[in-house]
Amino acid sequence: MNDVLNIVTIICILVITISITLLLYRVVKGPTNPDRAVALDAIGINLMAAAGLVAILLPTTRLNDVILLIGILLFIGTIALAKYLEKGVIIDRDHD
Amino acid sequence: MLFAVFLPVLLALFIPLLSKWKDKIHTGFFVMLAPLAIFIYFVSFIGTDFEPVTQSYNWIPSLDISFDFYLDGLSLLFVLLISGIGTLVALYSAYYLHGSERLHEFYVYLLLFMTAMFGVVLSDNVFVLYSFWELTSISSFLLIGYWNFKERSRYGALKSMLITVFGGLSMLGGLILLTVETNTTSIQEMIAQADVILSSNYFGLIFTLIIIGAFTKSAQFPFHIWLPDAMEAPTPVSAYLHSATMVKAGIFLVARFTPIFSGSEWFFIIVSGIGILTLCWASYVAVRQTDLKGILAFSTISQLGMIMAMLGFGTKAAIYAAVFHILNHATFKGSLFMVAGIVDHETGSRDIRKLGGLATLMPISATLAFFGTFSMAGVPLPFLNGFYSKEKFFDASLHIDVANANLWISEVLAQAIPYLAVFGSIFTFVYSMYLVFGTFTGEKKLDQLPVKPHEAPIGMLISPIVLVLGVVIIGLFPNLFNNSFLAHTAEAIYGEPVVTDIHFWHGLIPAFYMSVVVVVVGAILAIIRKSWSGIYSFIPGKLSFNKVYDYLLDQSEKTSRKITNSYMNGSLRRYMILILSAIMVCTFTVIFLTNGFAWDTSDLAPITLHEVLIALAMAIAAISTIFTKNKIAAILILGVVGYGLALLFVLYRAPDLALTQLVVETITVALFLLCFYHLPNLRERTELTSQKLTNAVISIGFGLLMTVVAISSHSTKLFDTISGYFLETSHDIGGGDNVVNVILVDMRGIDTLFEIVVLGIAALGIYGLIKLRDKKGAE
């Protein structure tokens, strides 16, 4: 049972790493910055998955924080990037 | 003696208070009392049965440095000269310097100098001697630059400072070596171990370093150039420092160390050779000078050379003659400087071409100058002391003892010295005559002088009169101080009792013929001076040691500027290249020399495929960052490296690190985005291929270095890690199961505290940078 789980997990990790590598190609190549931003977002989601798989593999529950944190940060980061690409600023000045 | 040495400096503390009354009573009259008291105190030591006196006061006993004052005949001669002429100079300056000058400064420097000089001649401890020695350099610097609004004064002060401090530091090196060799700091104990020093490996170095110190201070060839420029000082200073006292400190030093060094043959070659060279060169150049004080400055240099030469001869008679001439020179040269000062004061000019025919207008000064110059020239008259010392000099130069000389140069030098002595003395005669007759006889040129000349006030004349009286008294009674005083001085230098009678008439000895030759040839040359003075445009012509000095100073400045500019070009890139290359060269050399590279694979963990893939992704991202031209793309790709690192932390079971890394990476990316909005686009890099190549070499080399170091340090495990302790005790001691956090806040809480402080400072700094702007600077 455990052997099967391990093998499956490792295969998943490998697939995810390949996915990250392919996304990396998109980050490097572009051609536009929004492409890169989306790719980075996708890399982040892959990271969440990878962290979860590693947690199964190790096995430990301590990496659950990491997964949640990546989720929050990704959201914030992508919003910030999107705002930057659209407006050029991330934090608006007060309108007073 | 301690009190005598420090009395002037104690008085100097009160001088600024006295300046309130300087309009009523000139400060000089108060100052005069200190050297006078000291003079009287030391006169009481004179006597036929004089014995050296030692007094000791602790200063730094742990370093064997104490105020050991040692009063023997040599020190006694010098302290009497310093205090005696000091009194006269203080009196003279009271009339010379006007009340509107910054008198308190002048007298503070002068008193400081007196203390320094007393300390130099009385100290038995070499380090105390050196301290006072440098104090003379500093106070002399202050006195030469007294009229600091004049550019020439500042130049002269700087020049004398550089040269004498150069010599002083060299001397310090010699003294330290002496201390190391003999294991004592006392000069007298060093003299007792003279054979140890002579046979020491460092003897050559010790001798050279100390002699350089003495030669720079006493303005010997080729270090004489500072003395003529020091003539920008007020005349009392020139008379005191640059004729009677400070320039004799080098003579004193050579005399003091004669018992040690005279055992070496080089002592004669160097000291006599340089001395006689100085004598000839300076007396030759003196004739060319047109400034009264310039003539006197070169005259001082040549006379010092003569004394130095006699010290080098090392025979009893020569040492006695040297001692005798120190006293004589102080008397006539002091008076001559004062007369030159009077002429300057009363006519407004020191240029001998503008002066002439002053004898009828200033009869007393003319008389004084007559005695001074004729004594300096060594004219055979029975009331001039200069003649005796000159005759003794000639006599000594004929009786140099080179019987046990091993070097041919000693023989040659001994043969040449009498001729050189006569040569130098002829020119001494010429400039002496030129000085006195050019100033006081001939036609009057009153229209060229800024002030209508008249005789000086009597107060100003007292000091030169006293000195000239000294000239005449020693001239008439040359044996007056012989047994009670000068014999002790010569004995202190030579080591054995030296008794020489001096008479005006020694019979028809060769020295007398030499004097006659000097007078006759000198007189002829002086009369026809105009017809041969063209020679100076050939020798030295445009060459001079001042040019060398200026050139050296100029070049050292230029060279150092060039060197500094060659690497400090303000480019950060250049500094990074230098720093990284230095680290690389040093570390690679050390690794190579110590065989530091180690390769041990015994405890390596197996590598998994996903680790390789993540590392590969990070590497691709890192490399593509370098080649990206879009700044947003660059920062996003850098973000991939950060997230990849976080993933590695996850794989290596470091959840806390992974959490922190993720947050920090995100914030960093956001901050970059914040900043980059305000920055211009990344430029197309216009670097040359060679620059790119350098960058590549440096970065690859540094990466290689770090790799090598990491591999080596991993392969070299000298002892076990202490992490086991933390794992075991984290729960029991720290009360927590998260070992990382227990280490951060319990085991090594101090680190965490200061990391917090760092963050706080950074936050405050950013706030300050943004909010606190200089409104004016922003414009």
Short mmCIF file of C-alpha atoms in Angstrom, two decimals, chain A residues 6 53-60 63, chain B residues 650-653:
data_model
loop_
_atom_site.label_atom_id
_atom_site.label_comp_id
_atom_site.label_asym_id
_atom_site.label_seq_id
_atom_site.Cartn_x
_atom_site.Cartn_y
_atom_site.Cartn_z
CA ASN A 6 5.05 6.54 -2.66
CA LEU A 53 2.93 15.95 -2.33
CA VAL A 54 6.15 16.35 -0.41
CA ALA A 55 4.12 16.44 2.81
CA ILE A 56 2.58 13.10 1.85
CA LEU A 57 5.96 11.70 0.97
CA LEU A 58 7.78 12.72 4.12
CA PRO A 59 5.09 12.22 5.79
CA THR A 60 4.35 15.32 7.89
CA LEU A 63 3.94 21.76 5.52
CA VAL B 650 10.28 22.18 1.58
CA LEU B 651 12.11 19.21 0.12
CA TYR B 652 14.86 19.52 2.71
CA ARG B 653 12.31 19.52 5.52
#
